[in-house]
Short mmCIF file of C-alpha atoms in Angstrom, two decimals:
data_model
loop_
_atom_site.label_atom_id
_atom_site.label_comp_id
_atom_site.label_asym_id
_atom_site.label_seq_id
_atom_site.Cartn_x
_atom_site.Cartn_y
_atom_site.Cartn_z
CA MET J 1 69.17 32.15 0.99
CA TYR J 2 68.12 35.24 -0.91
CA PHE J 3 67.25 38.38 1.07
CA GLY J 4 66.12 41.57 -0.59
CA PRO J 5 63.22 43.22 -2.41
CA ILE J 6 60.59 40.84 -3.81
CA PRO J 7 57.40 41.82 -5.68
CA ALA J 8 54.63 41.52 -3.12
CA ARG J 9 52.47 39.12 -5.14
CA GLU J 10 55.49 36.84 -5.62
CA ALA J 11 56.30 36.72 -1.90
CA THR J 12 54.12 33.72 -0.99
CA GLY J 13 56.22 31.33 1.08
CA CYS J 14 58.83 33.99 1.83
CA ILE J 15 59.77 35.34 5.26
CA LEU J 16 58.94 38.98 5.93
CA GLY J 17 62.09 40.96 6.67
CA HIS J 18 60.62 43.93 8.54
CA SER J 19 57.42 44.53 10.50
CA LEU J 20 54.68 46.32 8.56
CA SER J 21 51.16 47.61 9.16
CA VAL J 22 48.67 46.07 6.76
CA ALA J 23 44.97 47.06 6.80
CA GLY J 24 45.00 47.65 10.54
CA GLN J 25 46.98 44.49 11.28
CA ARG J 26 50.61 44.20 12.30
CA PHE J 27 52.65 41.84 10.14
CA ARG J 28 55.68 41.14 12.30
CA LYS J 29 59.20 40.52 11.07
CA GLY J 30 59.74 36.81 10.48
CA ARG J 31 56.17 36.10 9.37
CA LEU J 32 55.87 33.30 6.82
CA LEU J 33 53.81 34.94 4.12
CA SER J 34 50.73 33.17 2.79
CA GLN J 35 49.13 33.97 -0.56
CA GLU J 36 46.50 35.97 1.31
CA ASP J 37 49.28 37.91 3.07
CA ALA J 38 50.99 38.62 -0.25
CA GLU J 39 47.77 40.03 -1.75
CA ALA J 40 47.19 42.15 1.36
CA LEU J 41 50.72 43.56 1.20
CA ALA J 42 50.30 44.50 -2.43
CA ALA J 43 46.90 46.10 -1.75
CA ALA J 44 48.40 48.12 1.10
CA GLY J 45 51.12 49.49 -1.16
CA HIS J 46 54.00 47.49 0.32
CA ASP J 47 55.42 46.52 -3.05
CA PRO J 48 58.08 45.33 -3.25
CA VAL J 49 58.68 43.89 0.22
CA TYR J 50 61.97 43.02 1.79
CA ALA J 51 61.85 39.31 2.48
CA ALA J 52 63.92 36.14 2.60
CA ARG J 53 63.53 33.20 0.25
CA LEU J 54 65.21 30.01 1.48
CA GLY J 55 67.26 27.86 -0.83
CA PRO J 56 67.40 24.04 -0.94
CA ASP J 57 70.47 23.92 1.33
CA ASP J 58 69.09 26.29 3.95
CA ILE J 59 67.60 25.28 7.31
CA ALA J 60 65.01 27.66 8.73
CA GLU J 61 66.16 29.56 11.82
CA ASP J 62 63.91 27.86 14.37
CA GLN J 63 64.62 24.38 13.08
CA ALA J 64 68.37 25.05 13.06
CA ALA J 65 68.34 26.54 16.56
CA ASN J 66 66.29 23.62 17.92
CA ARG J 67 68.65 21.02 16.53
CA ILE J 68 71.79 22.72 17.87
CA ALA J 69 70.27 23.43 21.30
CA GLU J 70 69.08 19.83 21.68
CA ALA J 71 72.61 18.64 20.91
CA ALA J 72 74.17 21.14 23.33
CA ALA J 73 71.83 20.48 26.28
CA GLY J 74 73.29 17.93 28.68
CA PRO J 75 72.06 16.26 31.87
CA ALA J 76 69.82 18.29 34.20
CA THR J 77 69.16 20.91 31.51
CA ARG J 78 66.23 21.55 29.18
CA ALA J 79 66.29 23.08 25.70
CA ALA J 80 63.18 25.19 25.09
CA THR J 81 61.54 25.29 21.67
CA ALA J 82 63.03 27.98 19.46
CA PHE J 83 61.30 31.22 18.55
CA THR J 84 62.67 33.86 16.15
CA GLY J 85 65.77 31.73 15.72
CA ARG J 86 66.56 31.61 19.43
CA ALA J 87 66.53 28.42 21.54
CA ASN J 88 67.36 28.82 25.22
CA ILE J 89 68.78 26.13 27.48
CA TYR J 90 67.65 26.21 31.12
CA ALA J 91 68.77 24.57 34.37
CA GLU J 92 66.32 21.96 35.66
CA THR J 93 67.72 22.17 39.21
CA ALA J 94 70.22 24.14 41.30
CA GLY J 95 73.84 23.35 40.51
CA LEU J 96 77.04 24.39 38.79
CA ALA J 97 77.13 25.07 35.08
CA LEU J 98 79.65 22.89 33.24
CA VAL J 99 80.62 24.55 29.96
CA ASP J 100 83.15 23.34 27.42
CA THR J 101 84.66 26.72 26.58
CA ALA J 102 86.90 25.36 23.83
CA GLN J 103 83.90 23.86 22.06
CA VAL J 104 81.97 27.12 22.48
CA ASP J 105 84.76 29.01 20.73
CA GLN J 106 85.02 26.46 17.94
CA LEU J 107 81.26 26.41 17.37
CA ASN J 108 81.09 30.21 17.18
CA LEU J 109 83.92 30.27 14.64
CA LEU J 110 82.16 27.89 12.24
CA ASP J 111 79.84 30.29 10.45
CA GLU J 112 78.50 33.77 11.18
CA ALA J 113 74.93 32.45 10.97
CA VAL J 114 75.33 30.25 14.05
CA THR J 115 76.06 31.48 17.58
CA ILE J 116 75.84 30.23 21.14
CA ALA J 117 76.31 32.22 24.36
CA THR J 118 76.63 30.61 27.79
CA VAL J 119 77.03 31.52 31.43
CA ALA J 120 80.54 31.34 32.87
CA PRO J 121 81.90 27.87 33.61
CA TYR J 122 81.12 26.68 37.15
CA GLU J 123 78.60 29.48 37.71
CA LEU J 124 76.18 28.65 40.51
CA VAL J 125 72.69 28.65 38.99
CA GLU J 126 69.14 28.28 40.24
CA PRO J 127 66.34 26.08 38.85
CA GLY J 128 64.91 27.66 35.72
CA GLN J 129 67.92 29.94 35.17
CA MET J 130 69.14 30.32 31.61
CA LEU J 131 72.41 28.51 30.96
CA ALA J 132 72.85 29.20 27.26
CA THR J 133 71.12 30.62 24.22
CA VAL J 134 71.53 29.44 20.65
CA LYS J 135 70.77 32.18 18.11
CA ILE J 136 70.64 31.85 14.37
CA ILE J 137 71.49 35.32 13.12
CA PRO J 138 69.71 35.44 9.72
CA PHE J 139 66.40 33.79 8.85
CA ALA J 140 68.16 30.53 7.94
CA ALA J 141 71.53 28.83 8.27
CA PRO J 142 73.44 26.72 5.74
CA SER J 143 72.85 23.04 6.36
CA HIS J 144 76.60 22.28 6.47
CA ALA J 145 77.07 24.88 9.23
CA VAL J 146 74.20 23.42 11.24
CA GLN J 147 75.60 19.90 10.95
CA GLN J 148 79.05 21.06 12.02
CA ALA J 149 77.56 23.00 14.94
CA ILE J 150 75.63 19.93 16.10
CA ALA J 151 78.86 17.92 16.05
CA ARG J 152 80.67 20.60 18.08
CA ALA J 153 77.76 20.90 20.53
CA SER J 154 77.46 17.20 21.25
CA ALA J 155 80.97 15.74 21.19
CA PRO J 156 82.75 14.46 23.13
CA GLN J 157 79.86 15.34 25.47
CA PRO J 158 77.08 17.96 25.49
CA LEU J 159 78.49 21.44 25.47
CA VAL J 160 76.31 22.68 28.37
CA ARG J 161 75.75 20.43 31.38
CA LEU J 162 74.81 20.84 35.00
CA ALA J 163 76.31 19.34 38.13
CA PRO J 164 73.33 19.35 40.54
CA LEU J 165 73.91 20.35 44.13
CA GLN J 166 73.98 17.41 46.54
CA ALA J 167 73.10 17.27 50.22
CA CYS J 168 76.55 17.04 51.84
CA ARG J 169 77.00 16.34 55.55
CA ALA J 170 79.95 18.53 56.46
CA GLY J 171 82.05 18.58 59.60
CA LEU J 172 83.95 21.53 61.04
CA VAL J 173 87.16 21.65 63.11
CA MET J 174 88.14 24.97 64.71
CA THR J 175 91.39 25.39 66.62
CA ARG J 176 92.03 27.88 69.37
CA VAL J 177 95.00 29.43 71.11
CA ALA J 178 95.14 31.25 74.43
CA ASP J 179 93.72 34.55 73.16
CA THR J 180 91.05 33.13 70.79
CA LYS J 181 87.70 34.68 71.60
CA GLN J 182 84.56 32.56 71.71
CA SER J 183 82.84 35.18 69.56
CA VAL J 184 85.32 34.46 66.75
CA LEU J 185 84.54 30.75 66.92
CA ASP J 186 80.80 31.45 66.94
CA LYS J 187 81.13 33.75 63.94
CA THR J 188 83.15 31.11 62.09
CA GLU J 189 80.59 28.37 62.69
CA THR J 190 77.72 30.63 61.63
CA ALA J 191 79.47 31.60 58.39
CA VAL J 192 80.17 27.94 57.54
CA ARG J 193 76.66 26.79 58.39
CA GLU J 194 75.04 29.52 56.27
CA ARG J 195 77.32 28.76 53.32
CA LEU J 196 76.41 25.09 53.44
CA GLU J 197 72.69 25.67 53.84
CA ARG J 198 72.59 27.97 50.83
CA LEU J 199 74.09 25.11 48.85
CA GLY J 200 71.52 22.60 50.10
CA SER J 201 73.98 20.97 52.51
CA SER J 202 74.32 20.99 56.29
CA LEU J 203 76.86 21.26 59.08
CA VAL J 204 76.21 18.11 61.11
CA ALA J 205 79.03 18.35 63.67
CA SER J 206 81.75 20.72 64.84
CA ARG J 207 84.74 20.32 67.12
CA ILE J 208 86.90 22.90 68.91
CA CYS J 209 90.43 21.83 69.82
CA SER J 210 93.82 23.25 70.66
CA HIS J 211 96.05 24.39 67.83
CA ASP J 212 98.38 21.39 67.71
CA THR J 213 98.86 18.45 65.40
CA ALA J 214 97.59 15.67 67.65
CA ALA J 215 94.43 17.55 68.69
CA ILE J 216 93.56 18.37 65.08
CA ALA J 217 94.13 14.75 64.04
CA ALA J 218 91.85 13.52 66.82
CA ALA J 219 89.09 16.00 65.90
CA ILE J 220 89.29 14.99 62.24
CA ALA J 221 89.05 11.31 63.23
CA GLU J 222 85.88 12.03 65.25
CA LEU J 223 84.24 13.72 62.27
CA GLN J 224 85.33 10.89 60.01
CA ALA J 225 83.58 8.44 62.35
CA LEU J 226 80.41 10.53 62.00
CA ASP J 227 80.68 10.15 58.19
CA CYS J 228 81.20 13.87 57.63
CA ALA J 229 82.28 14.97 54.19
CA PRO J 230 83.80 17.35 53.47
CA ILE J 231 85.73 18.06 56.67
CA LEU J 232 86.61 21.75 57.03
CA VAL J 233 89.47 22.89 59.26
CA PHE J 234 89.82 26.50 60.45
CA GLY J 235 93.12 27.17 62.15
CA ALA J 236 93.48 29.80 64.86
CA THR J 237 96.38 31.10 62.78
CA ALA J 238 96.70 31.14 59.02
CA ILE J 239 98.31 28.22 57.19
CA VAL J 240 101.60 29.51 55.84
CA ASP J 241 103.21 26.30 54.59
CA ARG J 242 102.13 22.78 53.61
CA ALA J 243 104.08 21.55 56.66
CA ASP J 244 102.25 23.90 59.07
CA VAL J 245 100.11 22.67 62.00
CA VAL J 246 96.79 22.19 60.15
CA PRO J 247 98.22 20.19 57.22
CA ALA J 248 100.33 18.20 59.69
CA GLY J 249 97.14 17.34 61.58
CA ILE J 250 95.52 16.12 58.36
CA VAL J 251 98.50 13.84 57.69
CA ALA J 252 98.52 12.62 61.31
CA ALA J 253 94.85 11.63 60.89
CA GLY J 254 95.85 9.37 57.99
CA GLY J 255 95.20 11.83 55.23
CA VAL J 256 97.30 13.47 52.54
CA VAL J 257 97.88 17.09 51.55
CA GLU J 258 97.10 17.54 47.85
CA HIS J 259 97.65 21.24 47.23
CA PHE J 260 98.39 24.49 49.05
CA GLY J 261 97.56 27.98 47.80
CA MET J 262 95.26 29.37 45.12
CA PRO J 263 95.37 32.30 42.68
CA VAL J 264 92.22 33.84 44.16
CA ASP J 265 92.21 36.87 46.43
CA PRO J 266 90.80 36.73 49.05
CA GLY J 267 91.42 33.03 49.54
CA ASN J 268 95.13 32.60 48.70
CA LEU J 269 95.95 30.42 51.73
CA LEU J 270 93.49 27.58 51.07
CA LEU J 271 94.74 24.01 51.41
CA THR J 272 93.19 20.86 49.99
CA GLY J 273 93.70 17.34 51.30
CA ARG J 274 92.00 13.98 51.40
CA LEU J 275 91.26 11.33 53.99
CA GLY J 276 90.50 8.26 51.92
CA ASP J 277 87.84 9.47 49.51
CA ARG J 278 86.80 12.25 51.91
CA PRO J 279 87.82 15.86 51.04
CA VAL J 280 89.53 17.79 53.82
CA ILE J 281 89.93 21.54 53.39
CA GLY J 282 92.22 23.85 55.30
CA VAL J 283 90.06 26.95 55.13
CA PRO J 284 91.60 30.44 54.81
CA GLY J 285 90.76 32.95 57.52
CA CYS J 286 88.89 35.22 55.07
CA ALA J 287 86.08 32.65 55.04
CA ARG J 288 85.10 33.68 58.57
CA SER J 289 83.37 36.52 56.73
CA PRO J 290 80.29 35.86 54.60
CA LYS J 291 81.86 37.77 51.70
CA LEU J 292 82.75 35.94 48.50
CA ASN J 293 86.22 34.36 48.49
CA GLY J 294 88.11 31.45 46.96
CA PHE J 295 86.77 28.97 49.54
CA ASP J 296 83.26 29.52 48.13
CA TRP J 297 84.36 28.36 44.68
CA VAL J 298 85.91 25.20 46.10
CA LEU J 299 82.97 24.46 48.42
CA GLN J 300 80.44 24.91 45.59
CA ARG J 301 82.23 22.30 43.50
CA LEU J 302 82.42 19.85 46.39
CA CYS J 303 78.71 20.29 47.11
CA ALA J 304 78.01 19.55 43.44
CA GLY J 305 79.88 16.25 43.69
CA LEU J 306 82.87 17.45 41.68
CA THR J 307 86.49 16.74 42.48
CA VAL J 308 88.77 19.74 42.91
CA SER J 309 92.29 19.03 41.67
CA ARG J 310 95.41 21.14 41.84
CA ALA J 311 94.89 22.06 38.17
CA ASP J 312 91.29 23.08 38.86
CA ILE J 313 92.41 25.44 41.60
CA MET J 314 95.26 26.98 39.64
CA ARG J 315 92.92 27.70 36.71
CA MET J 316 90.79 29.93 38.96
CA GLY J 317 93.17 32.87 38.56
CA SER J 318 91.34 34.36 35.58
CA GLY J 319 88.59 36.30 37.30
CA GLY J 320 90.01 35.39 40.68
CA LEU J 321 90.61 38.95 41.88
CA LEU J 322 87.66 39.35 44.23
CA LYS J 323 88.89 42.17 46.43
CA GLU J 324 87.28 45.60 46.17
CA ILE J 325 89.32 47.73 43.83
CA PRO J 326 88.69 51.26 42.46
CA THR J 327 87.03 49.86 39.34
CA ARG J 328 84.74 47.66 41.46
CA PRO J 329 83.44 50.10 44.09
CA MET J 330 80.31 48.19 45.08
CA PRO J 331 80.85 46.42 48.43
CA ARG J 332 80.56 42.66 48.54
CA SER J 333 77.75 41.26 50.66
CA GLY J 334 76.28 37.81 51.08
CA LEU J 335 77.88 34.58 49.95
CA VAL J 336 77.57 35.38 46.27
CA GLU J 337 77.80 38.83 44.77
CA LYS J 338 74.42 39.67 43.34
CA PRO J 339 74.33 40.82 39.71
CA THR J 340 73.00 44.27 38.91
CA ALA J 341 70.04 42.64 37.11
CA PRO J 342 68.25 39.34 37.74
CA ALA J 343 69.78 36.36 35.96
CA PRO J 344 67.81 35.41 32.83
CA ARG J 345 65.43 32.58 33.62
CA ARG J 346 62.63 30.57 32.12
CA PRO J 347 59.30 32.45 32.44
CA ARG J 348 57.11 31.21 35.29
CA VAL J 349 54.03 30.21 33.36
CA ALA J 350 51.09 28.32 34.85
CA ALA J 351 48.35 26.52 32.92
CA LEU J 352 44.61 26.67 33.43
CA ILE J 353 42.57 23.90 31.86
CA LEU J 354 38.95 25.04 31.64
CA ALA J 355 36.79 21.97 32.24
CA GLY J 356 33.67 23.24 34.00
CA GLY J 357 31.19 23.78 31.17
CA LEU J 358 27.73 22.26 30.65
CA SER J 359 28.56 20.67 27.26
CA SER J 360 25.21 21.98 26.10
CA ARG J 361 25.92 21.17 22.43
CA MET J 362 26.77 17.54 23.21
CA GLN J 363 23.15 16.31 23.35
CA GLY J 364 23.12 15.45 27.03
CA GLY J 365 26.62 14.06 27.52
CA ASN J 366 29.72 15.69 28.94
CA LYS J 367 32.21 16.00 26.08
CA LEU J 368 35.19 15.91 28.42
CA LEU J 369 34.26 12.43 29.64
CA ALA J 370 33.82 11.01 26.13
CA GLU J 371 36.39 8.39 25.20
CA LEU J 372 38.91 9.12 22.46
CA ASP J 373 41.75 6.76 21.57
CA GLY J 374 41.17 4.78 24.75
CA LYS J 375 40.95 7.62 27.29
CA PRO J 376 38.69 10.59 28.11
CA ILE J 377 39.12 13.71 26.00
CA LEU J 378 40.13 15.70 29.09
CA ARG J 379 42.90 13.27 29.96
CA HIS J 380 44.57 13.89 26.59
CA VAL J 381 44.59 17.61 27.36
CA VAL J 382 45.90 17.17 30.91
CA GLU J 383 48.71 14.83 29.83
CA HIS J 384 49.84 17.21 27.09
CA VAL J 385 49.90 20.17 29.47
CA LEU J 386 51.78 18.20 32.13
CA ALA J 387 54.42 17.33 29.51
CA SER J 388 55.06 21.05 28.90
CA PRO J 389 57.12 23.43 31.08
CA ALA J 390 53.93 25.00 32.50
CA ASP J 391 53.76 24.84 36.30
CA PRO J 392 51.51 24.75 38.23
CA VAL J 393 48.67 23.15 36.29
CA LEU J 394 45.13 23.87 37.50
CA VAL J 395 42.01 22.16 36.18
CA VAL J 396 38.87 24.25 36.69
CA THR J 397 35.82 22.04 37.24
CA GLY J 398 32.11 22.77 37.53
CA HIS J 399 29.50 20.58 35.84
CA ARG J 400 29.79 16.96 37.05
CA ALA J 401 32.93 17.96 38.93
CA GLU J 402 33.79 14.61 40.53
CA GLU J 403 33.52 12.75 37.23
CA VAL J 404 35.67 15.40 35.56
CA ARG J 405 38.32 15.06 38.28
CA ALA J 406 38.42 11.31 37.70
CA ALA J 407 38.64 11.79 33.93
CA ALA J 408 41.67 14.07 34.33
CA GLY J 409 43.64 11.07 35.59
CA PRO J 410 46.67 10.97 37.92
CA GLY J 411 49.32 13.68 37.84
CA ARG J 412 50.61 16.82 39.55
CA GLN J 413 47.61 18.92 38.51
CA ASP J 414 45.44 20.63 41.11
CA PHE J 415 41.71 21.32 40.88
CA VAL J 416 39.64 24.45 41.35
CA TYR J 417 35.85 24.27 41.60
CA ASN J 418 33.78 26.99 39.91
CA PRO J 419 30.31 27.17 41.53
CA ASP J 420 29.11 29.61 38.81
CA PHE J 421 29.94 27.29 35.89
CA ALA J 422 26.44 27.56 34.42
CA ALA J 423 27.01 31.29 33.75
CA GLY J 424 29.59 30.64 31.04
CA LEU J 425 33.23 30.04 30.22
CA SER J 426 34.42 33.37 31.60
CA THR J 427 33.41 32.35 35.15
CA SER J 428 35.75 29.36 35.00
CA LEU J 429 38.53 31.60 33.71
CA VAL J 430 38.00 34.03 36.61
CA ALA J 431 37.91 31.17 39.15
CA GLY J 432 41.19 29.85 37.76
CA ILE J 433 42.92 33.24 37.71
CA ASN J 434 41.90 33.86 41.32
CA ALA J 435 43.47 30.53 42.36
CA LEU J 436 46.89 31.19 40.78
CA PRO J 437 49.97 31.80 42.94
CA PRO J 438 51.18 35.42 43.04
CA ASP J 439 54.67 35.06 41.55
CA LEU J 440 53.79 34.13 37.96
CA ASP J 441 54.83 35.77 34.71
CA GLY J 442 51.88 34.41 32.76
CA VAL J 443 49.25 31.72 32.32
CA LEU J 444 48.32 29.41 29.47
CA VAL J 445 44.53 29.25 29.17
CA CYS J 446 43.76 25.82 27.72
CA LEU J 447 40.39 24.40 26.71
CA GLY J 448 39.48 20.96 28.03
CA ASP J 449 37.89 19.92 24.73
CA MET J 450 41.01 20.35 22.53
CA PRO J 451 42.86 17.02 22.84
CA ASP J 452 45.17 17.51 19.87
CA VAL J 453 47.18 20.48 21.13
CA SER J 454 50.62 18.97 21.60
CA PRO J 455 53.21 19.81 24.29
CA LEU J 456 55.37 21.22 21.47
CA VAL J 457 52.83 23.97 20.80
CA LEU J 458 52.68 24.86 24.49
CA ASP J 459 56.47 24.94 24.70
CA LYS J 460 56.64 27.18 21.63
CA LEU J 461 54.15 29.64 23.10
CA ILE J 462 56.18 29.84 26.31
CA SER J 463 59.39 30.34 24.30
CA ALA J 464 57.77 33.19 22.34
CA PHE J 465 56.51 34.88 25.50
CA ASN J 466 58.59 37.96 26.36
CA PRO J 467 56.69 40.97 27.77
CA VAL J 468 59.84 43.10 27.76
CA GLU J 469 59.99 42.77 23.98
CA GLY J 470 56.25 43.34 23.58
CA ARG J 471 55.21 39.68 23.31
CA ALA J 472 52.95 39.59 26.37
CA ILE J 473 50.06 37.66 24.80
CA CYS J 474 50.98 34.67 22.67
CA LEU J 475 48.62 32.54 20.60
CA PRO J 476 49.05 29.94 17.86
CA VAL J 477 48.11 30.57 14.23
CA VAL J 478 47.78 28.15 11.34
CA GLY J 479 48.03 30.17 8.16
CA SER J 480 46.04 33.26 9.10
CA LYS J 481 43.66 31.50 11.53
CA ARG J 482 44.09 32.05 15.24
CA GLY J 483 43.69 29.15 17.64
CA ASN J 484 44.04 28.11 21.26
CA PRO J 485 45.50 28.06 23.87
CA VAL J 486 46.37 31.67 24.62
CA LEU J 487 49.23 32.67 26.92
CA TRP J 488 48.41 35.84 28.87
CA GLY J 489 51.00 37.91 30.71
CA SER J 490 50.34 38.54 34.39
CA GLN J 491 49.84 42.26 33.76
CA PHE J 492 46.48 41.36 32.17
CA PHE J 493 45.15 39.15 34.97
CA ASN J 494 42.95 41.89 36.40
CA GLN J 495 41.40 42.52 32.99
CA LEU J 496 40.71 38.80 32.58
CA LYS J 497 38.97 38.72 35.96
CA VAL J 498 36.24 41.11 34.81
CA LEU J 499 35.36 39.30 31.58
CA ARG J 500 31.78 38.25 31.06
CA GLY J 501 30.28 35.77 28.62
CA ASP J 502 32.09 33.41 26.26
CA SER J 503 33.43 36.00 23.80
CA GLY J 504 35.01 38.51 26.19
CA ALA J 505 38.55 37.25 25.64
CA ARG J 506 38.29 37.85 21.88
CA LYS J 507 37.28 41.45 22.50
CA LEU J 508 40.15 41.89 24.93
CA LEU J 509 42.61 40.51 22.37
CA ALA J 510 41.43 43.16 19.93
CA GLU J 511 41.91 45.91 22.51
CA LEU J 512 45.43 44.67 23.33
CA ALA J 513 46.53 44.04 19.75
CA ASP J 514 49.91 45.73 20.24
CA TRP J 515 50.84 43.08 22.84
CA VAL J 516 49.72 40.08 20.79
CA CYS J 517 52.27 37.75 19.23
CA GLU J 518 51.03 35.23 16.69
CA VAL J 519 53.10 32.05 16.83
CA GLY J 520 53.00 30.06 13.62
CA CYS J 521 52.46 26.32 13.87
CA ASP J 522 51.48 23.44 11.62
CA GLU J 523 49.14 21.63 14.01
CA GLN J 524 45.46 21.75 13.10
CA GLY J 525 44.71 20.70 16.68
CA VAL J 526 44.98 24.33 17.83
CA LEU J 527 41.94 25.15 15.69
CA ASN J 528 39.75 22.15 16.49
CA ASP J 529 37.66 21.71 19.63
CA ILE J 530 35.30 18.80 20.15
CA ASP J 531 32.01 20.31 21.26
CA THR J 532 29.43 18.29 19.34
CA ALA J 533 28.67 14.62 18.79
CA GLU J 534 29.43 15.12 15.10
CA ALA J 535 32.87 16.59 15.85
CA LEU J 536 33.64 13.67 18.13
CA ALA J 537 32.57 11.13 15.50
CA ALA J 538 34.72 12.84 12.87
CA ARG J 539 37.75 12.87 15.17
CA ARG J 540 37.32 9.17 15.99
CA GLN J 541 37.45 8.36 12.28
CA GLN J 542 40.80 10.09 11.77
#
């Protein structure tokens, strides 16, 4: 790849290196320059321009990032479409991140053009949270580096995976001695129950018994009969040896002691055992508190269906100092220490499909009901939107509402009726905005008569969307022509609600030009709506 000064009129097909203002427009860094762009740059005095020209062995940044992220994304994860050379991998459900750290290191050492960053191994993540990001540093990467990175990312298994949380049915044994207070037992049970519930599991039974081997064995046997797993044992006194009372009770119940002690503080005196295939944990006394300790790390893995071996426990020492120390003055609270900033996550983007119009240019028919490739035009649109990450999906109806609902077909979409549909497109937009849930980052406004907008385009718009970086309104462009749909950030919802007529959104885009991000794509479908009989006939002939 060549990067440097290029005569403006020779820059067609090159990638703009730095953002520039051209005749009142903003040409952003990374723009693929058309011949029209090159002439405009020259006319504006930007000559030469700093740009990149790819060579035959180069792979463009987005294509390279997509290929590596797809290889790296394992079960229960989703790789989003790349934008500006960045492809993020997100969790599809709650669980523990499984990261092959050795492969991460080897991939990052391949070539300076290719990088991947991940969350820490075994980090507890929420649905939609970012697990990893692949970033191509320059505008392209050498093909050999991309191929090697794909091999590293996918073998012997995907580099980033997720162990989803499972609904465990845990049992609890608590022992008592003469001076054990009931309040201590109550506090212990509450702490255990809350830990389990936050992991999607439950405490189904608990037993209180005397602190002796036979009583512990009997209590464990009762919980085994109730099919509890894991079984958690809190001793009235701390376990100080693998031959102490609690481990002896596990053995007397027919189990085995697998490991005692862990390099995590608090949590050193944790014991692991097994009764058949059922985990049994001797829980350290620090877990009576809701504060983070080594027991949490073990319990999280068990609730994600993972085995916890001696080696697993003894590898927890790096980062295992959890006590407050002078360099960590913030007090611990809750079951998991909260980060100073929210964890990066996939934007919460809904989709509105506007399907309430009169179809006045269709000579009496409703264009959305017209058949195309064996199904109504609207159903193509709905299916494409449902295949994207957008959620929820709302279809705004109006004219011939019941027929339009039927044409949309089955799926998870909801419907909103616009009684003012005859007053124009903007009324359907307002009805849809008013029906959206309050916790969204943005909304994709899709037109019901554009059946050839693929899920890939929608995914790319969502990937480009980043209000913090100034990309709060995202729309597709083919060459220099803008198309639909448009993704609007939630900060503009109130301005959308006051639009009138069918051209109000275009005027608003002009007013908010500094927030607009044009997302290049190759699909003509973003430019073509089917609003006349002639357009429908032409599309059927394709």
